[in-house]
Structures are given as C-alpha cells and as structure tokens.
C-alpha cells in the first residue's frame, strides 16, 4: 500500500514540475512588448485583442507608414506595474530595442485612453522636443479619448513635426470632442465654470500686478548680473524653466479633457480638485520666482503630478535627489535612517555606495558670504524654502499647501 502511495506521489510531482519554469519565467511587461516589436511595430496586449476594433489598428498602421521615422506602438490595459513605472516605460523599451524613433505606450483607464510617448533621435540630429510640439498644438486637448487611434495618430503626427519640421495637419472632425452648448451643462458644471472664470480673472490680474512689480525691482539687478559674470544661475535653470512651462501646458490640457467628460464620478471630481491644487501651486511658483531654480523644479514636479492625476494615473513622488529626473519609483535608505523615493538612475548610484550628484544650486560661502558655490539643494536650510523642507514633495505631500500660505 505504501509503495502505491509513493508511486502516485511521484506521478503527481512529475506532472506539476514542468509547469513551474513557465510560471517563474514569465517576462515583465517591457520584455513582452520589446519581443513583440521585433516582429510587429504595433503590440496589442493579449487582454485587449478580443475587443480591439480592426479599424483602429488599421489607422495606426497607416499613420506609422507615413510618419517618416520609425514608430513603435504598444496598447496595454492599466496595471499595478504601469501605475508604479509607467512614466519610465518608453525609456525602458528604447533601451531594449536600441533604435531611434518615437516610442508610444497607450494605456486604457476604465473606458478612456491616455498615451505616454518619447522621441529618441539619432546622435547629432537637431530638432524640436516632442513636448514642445504638443504644447503648441492647440487641437491636442480636443482629441477624443474613448478610442486609442485618434490620440496615437496625433502623437505620431506631432513626433513627425518635431523630427523633420513638417507642418502639423488638422485633426479630422471625427477625432474631435463634440462641442457642448451651455444648455448641456448641469447646474454643478455651471457653478464650477463660474468659479473657475472668477479664479482665472483674479489670477490674470494678480499675475499682471506681480509682473509689473517684479519688472520694477529687477531693472537694476540686470546690470549687476552682467557685472558679476560668474555669479549667474547655473545654465541648467533655463532648461528646467522650459520643461516646467511645457509641463504646465500639458497639465492644463489634461484638465481640459477631464472637465469635458460628462457624468464625472466622485473619484474623478476628487482627482480634478487635486490636479487643480497642484497646478495652481506650480503656476504660483513660476509667477512669483520666474528665475529661481528651486521654484522652477518645484513647478515642474507639481505640474507633472497634476497631469498624472488629471489623466487618472496614480500619483508618484519625485526623485528626492533630483526632482527634474523621472519620478521616484523606488525607496532607498538615506541619512539618519530616513527612506526617500528615488529614480532608477539615482538608485543605481546609491547601490554602488555613492551619493548622487543631485540638484545643485548656488549657495553663499566664505567668511563674509561673498563667495558662491554650487551645493546639493538638501544641504540648504529647510526653514528658508518649502521645496527644501519637503524634498519637493518626496518627504511630505504638502508642498501645494506650503506654497499657498507663503
């Protein structure tokens, strides 16, 4: 009897073991997409294939053929992996494929689509940034999001414009959101619109006053800057300022798309309020401190978060060491047993036992404070700046509130 039981156990074990390697060896999402792209530049997740209309895929393939540059498109459903690392996915895919071109990841949230795209150029080729073309595209926020093809096709057109300067075509009428009359607005929507109009008028008047006073104060300072030469802010500040302004425009378009949605759920209304809170704080930083590197980096972080929240994606903290990097998707140990979020680039430096260079700003030094040198931002006094105190929101998610009460 015992021998029979032993034989049955061995048979059952031999049937179970072959299945183990397949489960343990399931490739991650970037590897699955990259493998599919080696045979077809349009990858459709197996969970979407049964419901994906052939007409949508046909439009995408037609746009790829006329793009003038290599295009890689992946259509995937929302997942925990994307909520944590979706921002980095185009970069991870480019690292696996290794070819220049535009990499587009289109994600479906509930019943609407949002795409994340990056344009990778051959070395030495000049052109515009894809984000800059998107920011200047006045029809971008009006493209429908219930189907994947309209947004993907528009992104391909924007990438082509950034790549070789070709004119950006008009969006077909069928791909645009229908215009709604005032009669189609609910009482709540009308109240919200009135509130936003009032805030907008107040914001414009406030910005004009701040700009006027700022220009009056800055006129003598311009002569001082030319005289002291090497005392100017780091050149990186200009790049951060441009990125912050572009991201603010992208967040505004994401909120426009969200505001246009009918029958918004309670969750979507909360997301809208949170996104506006972060966007308003970003605008405040850019208006009040237009040439300050810390303020520009804070505006970039807040606008990036506003765009994600308005698009229905999960909020991500910034990289503590350099908030202009990709979001902090991994937690690492830092000084005094404090854990901080960091991007993959800074994580790799930390794991080698080194300290990331981080975001560096000018600081006064010397006996009388006349000398200036660049130092990591986290070495500054946290009492003097909310970005330093919160690690740009990496240490505590109350940066918008701190900016509002300054």
PDB file of N, CA and C in Angstrom, residues 346-390:
ATOM      1  N   UNK A 346      19.352  57.350  -9.901  1.00  0.00           N
ATOM      2  CA  UNK A 346      19.930  57.643  -8.592  1.00  0.00           C
ATOM      3  C   UNK A 346      19.997  56.388  -7.727  1.00  0.00           C
ATOM      4  N   UNK A 347      19.049  55.472  -7.895  1.00  0.00           N
ATOM      5  CA  UNK A 347      19.085  54.217  -7.147  1.00  0.00           C
ATOM      6  C   UNK A 347      20.355  53.437  -7.472  1.00  0.00           C
ATOM      7  N   UNK A 348      20.720  53.405  -8.750  1.00  0.00           N
ATOM      8  CA  UNK A 348      21.926  52.669  -9.138  1.00  0.00           C
ATOM      9  C   UNK A 348      23.171  53.285  -8.518  1.00  0.00           C
ATOM     10  N   UNK A 349      23.196  54.622  -8.374  1.00  0.00           N
ATOM     11  CA  UNK A 349      24.337  55.284  -7.740  1.00  0.00           C
ATOM     12  C   UNK A 349      24.388  54.941  -6.252  1.00  0.00           C
ATOM     13  N   UNK A 350      23.230  54.991  -5.588  1.00  0.00           N
ATOM     14  CA  UNK A 350      23.152  54.672  -4.162  1.00  0.00           C
ATOM     15  C   UNK A 350      23.623  53.246  -3.907  1.00  0.00           C
ATOM     16  N   UNK A 351      23.212  52.308  -4.764  1.00  0.00           N
ATOM     17  CA  UNK A 351      23.564  50.910  -4.559  1.00  0.00           C
ATOM     18  C   UNK A 351      25.052  50.649  -4.773  1.00  0.00           C
ATOM     19  N   UNK A 352      25.740  51.566  -5.431  1.00  0.00           N
ATOM     20  CA  UNK A 352      27.198  51.444  -5.558  1.00  0.00           C
ATOM     21  C   UNK A 352      27.932  52.104  -4.399  1.00  0.00           C
ATOM     22  N   UNK A 353      27.165  52.531  -3.375  1.00  0.00           N
ATOM     23  CA  UNK A 353      27.764  53.132  -2.199  1.00  0.00           C
ATOM     24  C   UNK A 353      28.168  54.575  -2.368  1.00  0.00           C
ATOM     25  N   UNK A 354      27.602  55.261  -3.363  1.00  0.00           N
ATOM     26  CA  UNK A 354      27.936  56.651  -3.626  1.00  0.00           C
ATOM     27  C   UNK A 354      26.712  57.533  -3.444  1.00  0.00           C
ATOM     28  N   UNK A 355      26.928  58.832  -3.394  1.00  0.00           N
ATOM     29  CA  UNK A 355      25.842  59.803  -3.272  1.00  0.00           C
ATOM     30  C   UNK A 355      25.569  60.433  -4.632  1.00  0.00           C
ATOM     31  N   UNK A 356      24.321  60.448  -5.084  1.00  0.00           N
ATOM     32  CA  UNK A 356      24.021  61.097  -6.366  1.00  0.00           C
ATOM     33  C   UNK A 356      24.412  62.565  -6.354  1.00  0.00           C
ATOM     34  N   UNK A 357      24.793  63.064  -7.513  1.00  0.00           N
ATOM     35  CA  UNK A 357      25.147  64.486  -7.619  1.00  0.00           C
ATOM     36  C   UNK A 357      23.971  65.356  -7.189  1.00  0.00           C
ATOM     37  N   UNK A 358      22.772  64.960  -7.599  1.00  0.00           N
ATOM     38  CA  UNK A 358      21.577  65.671  -7.171  1.00  0.00           C
ATOM     39  C   UNK A 358      21.409  67.023  -7.843  1.00  0.00           C
ATOM     40  N   UNK A 359      20.330  67.688  -7.465  1.00  0.00           N
ATOM     41  CA  UNK A 359      20.062  69.040  -7.967  1.00  0.00           C
ATOM     42  C   UNK A 359      20.943  70.015  -7.183  1.00  0.00           C
ATOM     43  N   UNK A 360      21.802  70.732  -7.894  1.00  0.00           N
ATOM     44  CA  UNK A 360      22.766  71.621  -7.248  1.00  0.00           C
ATOM     45  C   UNK A 360      22.369  73.073  -7.499  1.00  0.00           C
ATOM     46  N   UNK A 361      22.481  73.882  -6.455  1.00  0.00           N
ATOM     47  CA  UNK A 361      22.092  75.291  -6.520  1.00  0.00           C
ATOM     48  C   UNK A 361      23.228  76.133  -5.947  1.00  0.00           C
ATOM     49  N   UNK A 362      23.164  77.436  -6.240  1.00  0.00           N
ATOM     50  CA  UNK A 362      24.191  78.346  -5.738  1.00  0.00           C
ATOM     51  C   UNK A 362      23.951  78.628  -4.259  1.00  0.00           C
ATOM     52  N   UNK A 363      25.039  78.664  -3.493  1.00  0.00           N
ATOM     53  CA  UNK A 363      24.962  78.983  -2.066  1.00  0.00           C
ATOM     54  C   UNK A 363      26.130  79.891  -1.706  1.00  0.00           C
ATOM     55  N   UNK A 364      25.887  80.841  -0.802  1.00  0.00           N
ATOM     56  CA  UNK A 364      26.932  81.749  -0.362  1.00  0.00           C
ATOM     57  C   UNK A 364      27.864  81.034   0.610  1.00  0.00           C
ATOM     58  N   UNK A 365      29.141  81.346   0.530  1.00  0.00           N
ATOM     59  CA  UNK A 365      30.127  80.739   1.414  1.00  0.00           C
ATOM     60  C   UNK A 365      31.207  81.771   1.711  1.00  0.00           C
ATOM     61  N   UNK A 366      32.176  81.384   2.513  1.00  0.00           N
ATOM     62  CA  UNK A 366      33.254  82.297   2.876  1.00  0.00           C
ATOM     63  C   UNK A 366      32.936  83.071   4.146  1.00  0.00           C
ATOM     64  N   UNK A 367      33.909  83.787   4.654  1.00  0.00           N
ATOM     65  CA  UNK A 367      33.761  84.495   5.918  1.00  0.00           C
ATOM     66  C   UNK A 367      32.669  85.547   5.863  1.00  0.00           C
ATOM     67  N   UNK A 368      32.625  86.311   4.794  1.00  0.00           N
ATOM     68  CA  UNK A 368      31.639  87.379   4.662  1.00  0.00           C
ATOM     69  C   UNK A 368      30.493  87.007   3.734  1.00  0.00           C
ATOM     70  N   UNK A 369      30.481  85.778   3.242  1.00  0.00           N
ATOM     71  CA  UNK A 369      29.389  85.353   2.377  1.00  0.00           C
ATOM     72  C   UNK A 369      29.478  85.866   0.967  1.00  0.00           C
ATOM     73  N   UNK A 370      30.676  86.340   0.560  1.00  0.00           N
ATOM     74  CA  UNK A 370      30.817  86.867  -0.800  1.00  0.00           C
ATOM     75  C   UNK A 370      31.111  85.773  -1.822  1.00  0.00           C
ATOM     76  N   UNK A 371      31.636  84.647  -1.374  1.00  0.00           N
ATOM     77  CA  UNK A 371      31.928  83.548  -2.298  1.00  0.00           C
ATOM     78  C   UNK A 371      30.663  82.728  -2.536  1.00  0.00           C
ATOM     79  N   UNK A 372      30.557  82.179  -3.732  1.00  0.00           N
ATOM     80  CA  UNK A 372      29.389  81.368  -4.065  1.00  0.00           C
ATOM     81  C   UNK A 372      29.850  80.059  -4.685  1.00  0.00           C
ATOM     82  N   UNK A 373      29.168  78.986  -4.333  1.00  0.00           N
ATOM     83  CA  UNK A 373      29.485  77.683  -4.890  1.00  0.00           C
ATOM     84  C   UNK A 373      28.199  76.882  -5.027  1.00  0.00           C
ATOM     85  N   UNK A 374      28.254  75.857  -5.874  1.00  0.00           N
ATOM     86  CA  UNK A 374      27.092  75.004  -6.075  1.00  0.00           C
ATOM     87  C   UNK A 374      27.103  73.860  -5.061  1.00  0.00           C
ATOM     88  N   UNK A 375      25.950  73.650  -4.409  1.00  0.00           N
ATOM     89  CA  UNK A 375      25.816  72.601  -3.395  1.00  0.00           C
ATOM     90  C   UNK A 375      24.524  71.834  -3.658  1.00  0.00           C
ATOM     91  N   UNK A 376      24.421  70.586  -3.172  1.00  0.00           N
ATOM     92  CA  UNK A 376      23.136  69.866  -3.278  1.00  0.00           C
ATOM     93  C   UNK A 376      22.044  70.631  -2.543  1.00  0.00           C
ATOM     94  N   UNK A 377      20.865  70.693  -3.124  1.00  0.00           N
ATOM     95  CA  UNK A 377      19.802  71.525  -2.571  1.00  0.00           C
ATOM     96  C   UNK A 377      19.434  71.119  -1.148  1.00  0.00           C
ATOM     97  N   UNK A 378      19.559  69.800  -0.818  1.00  0.00           N
ATOM     98  CA  UNK A 378      19.115  69.340   0.503  1.00  0.00           C
ATOM     99  C   UNK A 378      20.040  69.793   1.628  1.00  0.00           C
ATOM    100  N   UNK A 379      21.180  70.425   1.292  1.00  0.00           N
ATOM    101  CA  UNK A 379      22.060  70.960   2.331  1.00  0.00           C
ATOM    102  C   UNK A 379      21.654  72.368   2.754  1.00  0.00           C
ATOM    103  N   UNK A 380      20.694  72.971   2.080  1.00  0.00           N
ATOM    104  CA  UNK A 380      20.232  74.313   2.443  1.00  0.00           C
ATOM    105  C   UNK A 380      19.327  74.245   3.668  1.00  0.00           C
ATOM    106  N   UNK A 381      19.058  75.412   4.256  1.00  0.00           N
ATOM    107  CA  UNK A 381      18.205  75.490   5.437  1.00  0.00           C
ATOM    108  C   UNK A 381      16.749  75.229   5.037  1.00  0.00           C
ATOM    109  N   UNK A 382      16.111  74.186   5.578  1.00  0.00           N
ATOM    110  CA  UNK A 382      14.726  73.891   5.185  1.00  0.00           C
ATOM    111  C   UNK A 382      13.740  74.972   5.608  1.00  0.00           C
ATOM    112  N   UNK A 383      14.112  75.796   6.587  1.00  0.00           N
ATOM    113  CA  UNK A 383      13.200  76.852   7.017  1.00  0.00           C
ATOM    114  C   UNK A 383      13.056  77.944   5.969  1.00  0.00           C
ATOM    115  N   UNK A 384      14.015  78.021   5.053  1.00  0.00           N
ATOM    116  CA  UNK A 384      14.002  79.114   4.073  1.00  0.00           C
ATOM    117  C   UNK A 384      13.212  78.788   2.816  1.00  0.00           C
ATOM    118  N   UNK A 385      12.916  77.513   2.580  1.00  0.00           N
ATOM    119  CA  UNK A 385      12.305  77.163   1.298  1.00  0.00           C
ATOM    120  C   UNK A 385      11.456  75.907   1.448  1.00  0.00           C
ATOM    121  N   UNK A 386      10.185  75.934   1.026  1.00  0.00           N
ATOM    122  CA  UNK A 386       9.326  74.750   1.160  1.00  0.00           C
ATOM    123  C   UNK A 386       9.782  73.587   0.282  1.00  0.00           C
ATOM    124  N   UNK A 387      10.464  73.879  -0.850  1.00  0.00           N
ATOM    125  CA  UNK A 387      10.957  72.788  -1.685  1.00  0.00           C
ATOM    126  C   UNK A 387      12.025  71.990  -0.941  1.00  0.00           C
ATOM    127  N   UNK A 388      12.904  72.688  -0.223  1.00  0.00           N
ATOM    128  CA  UNK A 388      13.941  72.005   0.549  1.00  0.00           C
ATOM    129  C   UNK A 388      13.309  71.258   1.725  1.00  0.00           C
ATOM    130  N   UNK A 389      12.351  71.882   2.394  1.00  0.00           N
ATOM    131  CA  UNK A 389      11.742  71.281   3.578  1.00  0.00           C
ATOM    132  C   UNK A 389      11.006  69.980   3.253  1.00  0.00           C
ATOM    133  N   UNK A 390      10.403  69.907   2.070  1.00  0.00           N
ATOM    134  CA  UNK A 390       9.615  68.719   1.706  1.00  0.00           C
ATOM    135  C   UNK A 390      10.336  67.807   0.725  1.00  0.00           C
TER     136      UNK A 390
END
